mmCIF file with all atom_site columns, C-alpha atoms in Angstrom:
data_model
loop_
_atom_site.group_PDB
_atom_site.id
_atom_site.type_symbol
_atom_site.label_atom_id
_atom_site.label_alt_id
_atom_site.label_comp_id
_atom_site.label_asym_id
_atom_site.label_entity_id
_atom_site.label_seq_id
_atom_site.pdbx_PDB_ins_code
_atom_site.Cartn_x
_atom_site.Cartn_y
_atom_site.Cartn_z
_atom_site.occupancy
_atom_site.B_iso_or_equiv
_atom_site.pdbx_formal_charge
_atom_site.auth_seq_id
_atom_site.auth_comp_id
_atom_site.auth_asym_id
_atom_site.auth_atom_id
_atom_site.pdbx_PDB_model_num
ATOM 1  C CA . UNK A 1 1  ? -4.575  2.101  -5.461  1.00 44.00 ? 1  UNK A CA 1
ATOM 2  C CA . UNK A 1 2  ? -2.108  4.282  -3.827  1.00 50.00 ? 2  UNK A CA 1
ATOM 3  C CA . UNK A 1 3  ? -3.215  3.913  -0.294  1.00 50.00 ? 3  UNK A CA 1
ATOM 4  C CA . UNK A 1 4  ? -4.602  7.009  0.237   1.00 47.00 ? 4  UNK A CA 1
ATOM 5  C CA . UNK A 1 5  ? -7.381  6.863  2.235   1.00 44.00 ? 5  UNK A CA 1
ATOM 6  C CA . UNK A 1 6  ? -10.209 9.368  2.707   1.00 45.00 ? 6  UNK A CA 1
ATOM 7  C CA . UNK A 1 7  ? -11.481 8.756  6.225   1.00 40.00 ? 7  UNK A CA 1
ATOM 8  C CA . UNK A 1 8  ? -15.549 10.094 7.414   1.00 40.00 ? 8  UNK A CA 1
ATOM 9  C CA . UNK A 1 9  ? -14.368 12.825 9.943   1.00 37.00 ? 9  UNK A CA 1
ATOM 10 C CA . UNK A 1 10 ? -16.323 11.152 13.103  1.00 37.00 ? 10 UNK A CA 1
ATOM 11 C CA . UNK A 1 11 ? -13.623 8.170  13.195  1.00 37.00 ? 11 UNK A CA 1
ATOM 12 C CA . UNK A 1 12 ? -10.364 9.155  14.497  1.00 41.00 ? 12 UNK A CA 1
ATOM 13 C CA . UNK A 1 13 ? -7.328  6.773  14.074  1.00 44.00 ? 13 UNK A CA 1
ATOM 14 C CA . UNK A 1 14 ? -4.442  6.756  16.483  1.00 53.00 ? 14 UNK A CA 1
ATOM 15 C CA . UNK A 1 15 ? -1.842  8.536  14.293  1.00 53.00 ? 15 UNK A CA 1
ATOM 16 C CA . UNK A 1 16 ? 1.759   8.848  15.486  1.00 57.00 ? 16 UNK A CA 1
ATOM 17 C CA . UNK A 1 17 ? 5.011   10.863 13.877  1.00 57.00 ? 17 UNK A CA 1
ATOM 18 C CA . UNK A 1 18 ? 7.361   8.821  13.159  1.00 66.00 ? 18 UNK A CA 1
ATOM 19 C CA . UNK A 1 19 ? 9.907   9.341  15.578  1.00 64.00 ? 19 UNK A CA 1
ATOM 20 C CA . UNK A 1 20 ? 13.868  9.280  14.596  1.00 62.00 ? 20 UNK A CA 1
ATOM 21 C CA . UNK A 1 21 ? 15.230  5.824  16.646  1.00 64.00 ? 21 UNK A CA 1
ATOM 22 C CA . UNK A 1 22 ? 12.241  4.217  15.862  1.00 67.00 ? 22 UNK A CA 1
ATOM 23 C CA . UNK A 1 23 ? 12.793  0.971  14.655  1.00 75.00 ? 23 UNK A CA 1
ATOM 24 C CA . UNK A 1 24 ? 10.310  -1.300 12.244  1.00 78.00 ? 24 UNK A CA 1
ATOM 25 C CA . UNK A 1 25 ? 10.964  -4.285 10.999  1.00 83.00 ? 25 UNK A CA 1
ATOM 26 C CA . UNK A 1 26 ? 12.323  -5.131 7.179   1.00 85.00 ? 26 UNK A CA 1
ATOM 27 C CA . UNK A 1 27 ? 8.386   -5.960 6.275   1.00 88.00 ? 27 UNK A CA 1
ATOM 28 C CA . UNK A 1 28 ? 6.568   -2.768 8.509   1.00 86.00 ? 28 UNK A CA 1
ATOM 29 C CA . UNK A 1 29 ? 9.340   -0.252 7.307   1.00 84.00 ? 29 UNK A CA 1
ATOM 30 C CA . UNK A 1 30 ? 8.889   -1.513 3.405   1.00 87.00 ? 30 UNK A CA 1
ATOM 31 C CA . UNK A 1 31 ? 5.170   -1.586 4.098   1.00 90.00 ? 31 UNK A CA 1
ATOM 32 C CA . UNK A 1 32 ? 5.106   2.042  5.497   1.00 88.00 ? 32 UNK A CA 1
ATOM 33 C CA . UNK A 1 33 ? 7.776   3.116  2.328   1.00 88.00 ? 33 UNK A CA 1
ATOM 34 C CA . UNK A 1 34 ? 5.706   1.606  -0.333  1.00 91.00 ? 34 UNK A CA 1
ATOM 35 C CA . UNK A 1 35 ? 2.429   3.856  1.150   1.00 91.00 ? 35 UNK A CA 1
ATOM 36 C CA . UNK A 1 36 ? 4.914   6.658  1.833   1.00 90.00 ? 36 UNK A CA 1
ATOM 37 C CA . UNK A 1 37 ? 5.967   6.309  -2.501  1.00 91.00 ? 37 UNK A CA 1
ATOM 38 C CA . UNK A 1 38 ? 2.222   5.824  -3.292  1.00 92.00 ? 38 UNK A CA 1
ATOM 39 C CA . UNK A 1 39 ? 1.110   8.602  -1.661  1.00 91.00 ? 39 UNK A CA 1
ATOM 40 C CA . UNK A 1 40 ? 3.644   10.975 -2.944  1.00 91.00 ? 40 UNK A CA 1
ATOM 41 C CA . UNK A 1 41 ? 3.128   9.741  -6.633  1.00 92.00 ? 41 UNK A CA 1
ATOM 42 C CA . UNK A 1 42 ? -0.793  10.315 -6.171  1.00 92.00 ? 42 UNK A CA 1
ATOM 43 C CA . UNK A 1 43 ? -0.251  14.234 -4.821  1.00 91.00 ? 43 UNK A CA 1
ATOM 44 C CA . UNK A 1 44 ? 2.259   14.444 -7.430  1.00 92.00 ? 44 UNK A CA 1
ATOM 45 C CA . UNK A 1 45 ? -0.293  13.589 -10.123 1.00 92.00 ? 45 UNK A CA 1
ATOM 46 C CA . UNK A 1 46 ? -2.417  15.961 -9.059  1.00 90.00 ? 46 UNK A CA 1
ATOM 47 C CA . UNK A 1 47 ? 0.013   18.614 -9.370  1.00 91.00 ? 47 UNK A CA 1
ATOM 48 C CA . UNK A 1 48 ? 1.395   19.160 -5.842  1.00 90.00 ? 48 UNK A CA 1
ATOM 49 C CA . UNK A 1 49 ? 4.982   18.954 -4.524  1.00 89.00 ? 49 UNK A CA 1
ATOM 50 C CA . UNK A 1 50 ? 5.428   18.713 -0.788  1.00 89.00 ? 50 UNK A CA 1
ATOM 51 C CA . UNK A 1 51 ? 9.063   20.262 -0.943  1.00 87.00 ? 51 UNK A CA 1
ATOM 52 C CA . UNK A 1 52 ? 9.144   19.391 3.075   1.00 87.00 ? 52 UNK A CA 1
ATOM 53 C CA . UNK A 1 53 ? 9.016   15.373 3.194   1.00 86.00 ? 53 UNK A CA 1
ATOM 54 C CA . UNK A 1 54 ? 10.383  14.626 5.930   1.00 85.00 ? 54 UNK A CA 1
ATOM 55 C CA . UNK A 1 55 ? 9.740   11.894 9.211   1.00 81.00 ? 55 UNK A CA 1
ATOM 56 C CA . UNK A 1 56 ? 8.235   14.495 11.343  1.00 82.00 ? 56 UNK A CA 1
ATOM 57 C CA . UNK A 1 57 ? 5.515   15.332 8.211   1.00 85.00 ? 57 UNK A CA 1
ATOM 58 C CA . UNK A 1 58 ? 4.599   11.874 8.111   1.00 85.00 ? 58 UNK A CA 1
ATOM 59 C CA . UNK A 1 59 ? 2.109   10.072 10.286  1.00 86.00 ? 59 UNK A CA 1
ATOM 60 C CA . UNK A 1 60 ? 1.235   6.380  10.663  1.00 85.00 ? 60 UNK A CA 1
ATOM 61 C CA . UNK A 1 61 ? -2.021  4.834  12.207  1.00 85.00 ? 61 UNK A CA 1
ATOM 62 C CA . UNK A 1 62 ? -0.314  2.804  14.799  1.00 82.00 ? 62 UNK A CA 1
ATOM 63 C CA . UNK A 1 63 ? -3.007  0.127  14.835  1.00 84.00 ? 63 UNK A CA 1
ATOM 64 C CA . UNK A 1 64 ? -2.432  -0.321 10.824  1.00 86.00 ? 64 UNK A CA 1
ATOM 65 C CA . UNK A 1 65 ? 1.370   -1.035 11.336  1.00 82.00 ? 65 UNK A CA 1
ATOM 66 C CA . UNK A 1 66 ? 1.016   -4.643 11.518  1.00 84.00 ? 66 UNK A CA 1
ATOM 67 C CA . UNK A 1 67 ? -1.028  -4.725 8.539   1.00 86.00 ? 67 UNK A CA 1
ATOM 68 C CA . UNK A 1 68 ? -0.485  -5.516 4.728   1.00 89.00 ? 68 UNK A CA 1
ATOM 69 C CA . UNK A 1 69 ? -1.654  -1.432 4.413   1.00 88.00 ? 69 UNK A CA 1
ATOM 70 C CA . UNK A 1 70 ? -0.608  0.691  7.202   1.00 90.00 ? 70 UNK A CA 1
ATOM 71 C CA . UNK A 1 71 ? -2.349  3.666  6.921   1.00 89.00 ? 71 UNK A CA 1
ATOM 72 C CA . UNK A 1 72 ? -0.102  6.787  6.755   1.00 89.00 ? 72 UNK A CA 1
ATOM 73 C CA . UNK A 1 73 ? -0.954  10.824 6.599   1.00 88.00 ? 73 UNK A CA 1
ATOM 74 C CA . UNK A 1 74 ? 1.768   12.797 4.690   1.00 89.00 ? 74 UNK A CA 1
ATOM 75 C CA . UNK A 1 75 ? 1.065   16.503 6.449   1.00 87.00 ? 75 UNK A CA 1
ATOM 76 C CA . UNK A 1 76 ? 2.322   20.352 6.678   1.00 86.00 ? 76 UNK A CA 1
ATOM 77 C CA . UNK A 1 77 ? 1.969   21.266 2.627   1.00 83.00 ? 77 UNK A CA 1
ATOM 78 C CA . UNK A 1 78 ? 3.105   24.672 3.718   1.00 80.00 ? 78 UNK A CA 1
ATOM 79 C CA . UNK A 1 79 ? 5.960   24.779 1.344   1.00 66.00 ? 79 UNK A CA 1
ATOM 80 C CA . UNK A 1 80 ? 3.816   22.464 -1.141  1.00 58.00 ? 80 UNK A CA 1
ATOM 81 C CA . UNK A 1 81 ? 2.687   23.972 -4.844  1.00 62.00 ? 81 UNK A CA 1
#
């Protein structure tokens, strides 16, 4: 899949900007990338372009980060099509 999750709204995950400093290592930060791509290819097939991608507009479930799937949110479509 692309790792996009849809999540029931009573569960609430602990999700973080990415702040600039921050430092993963190799295996979190390709981890977090590879969801990062996959989620931009899925909106992208559906016909939407964020056009604001940046850290601040992308947030990571901090318990996930560890994980072969971190869970990320890309957010703030505002200048999205």
């Amino acid at each position: 899949g692309y790792g996009i999750h849809r999540i029931p709204v009573n569960i609430s995950f602990d999700l973080v900007e990415i702040e600039k400093g921050e430092q993963f290592t190799d295996i979190e930060a390709s981890r977090i990338m590879r969801n990062i791509v996959d989620a931009v290819c899925y909106i992208h097939d559906k016909g939407v372009i964020h056009r604001d991608l940046k850290t601040a507009n992308i947030l990571v479930d901090q318990s996930t980060v560890y994980m072969e799937n971190p869970k990320i949110k890309i957010i703030d479509f505002g200048f999205g099509n």
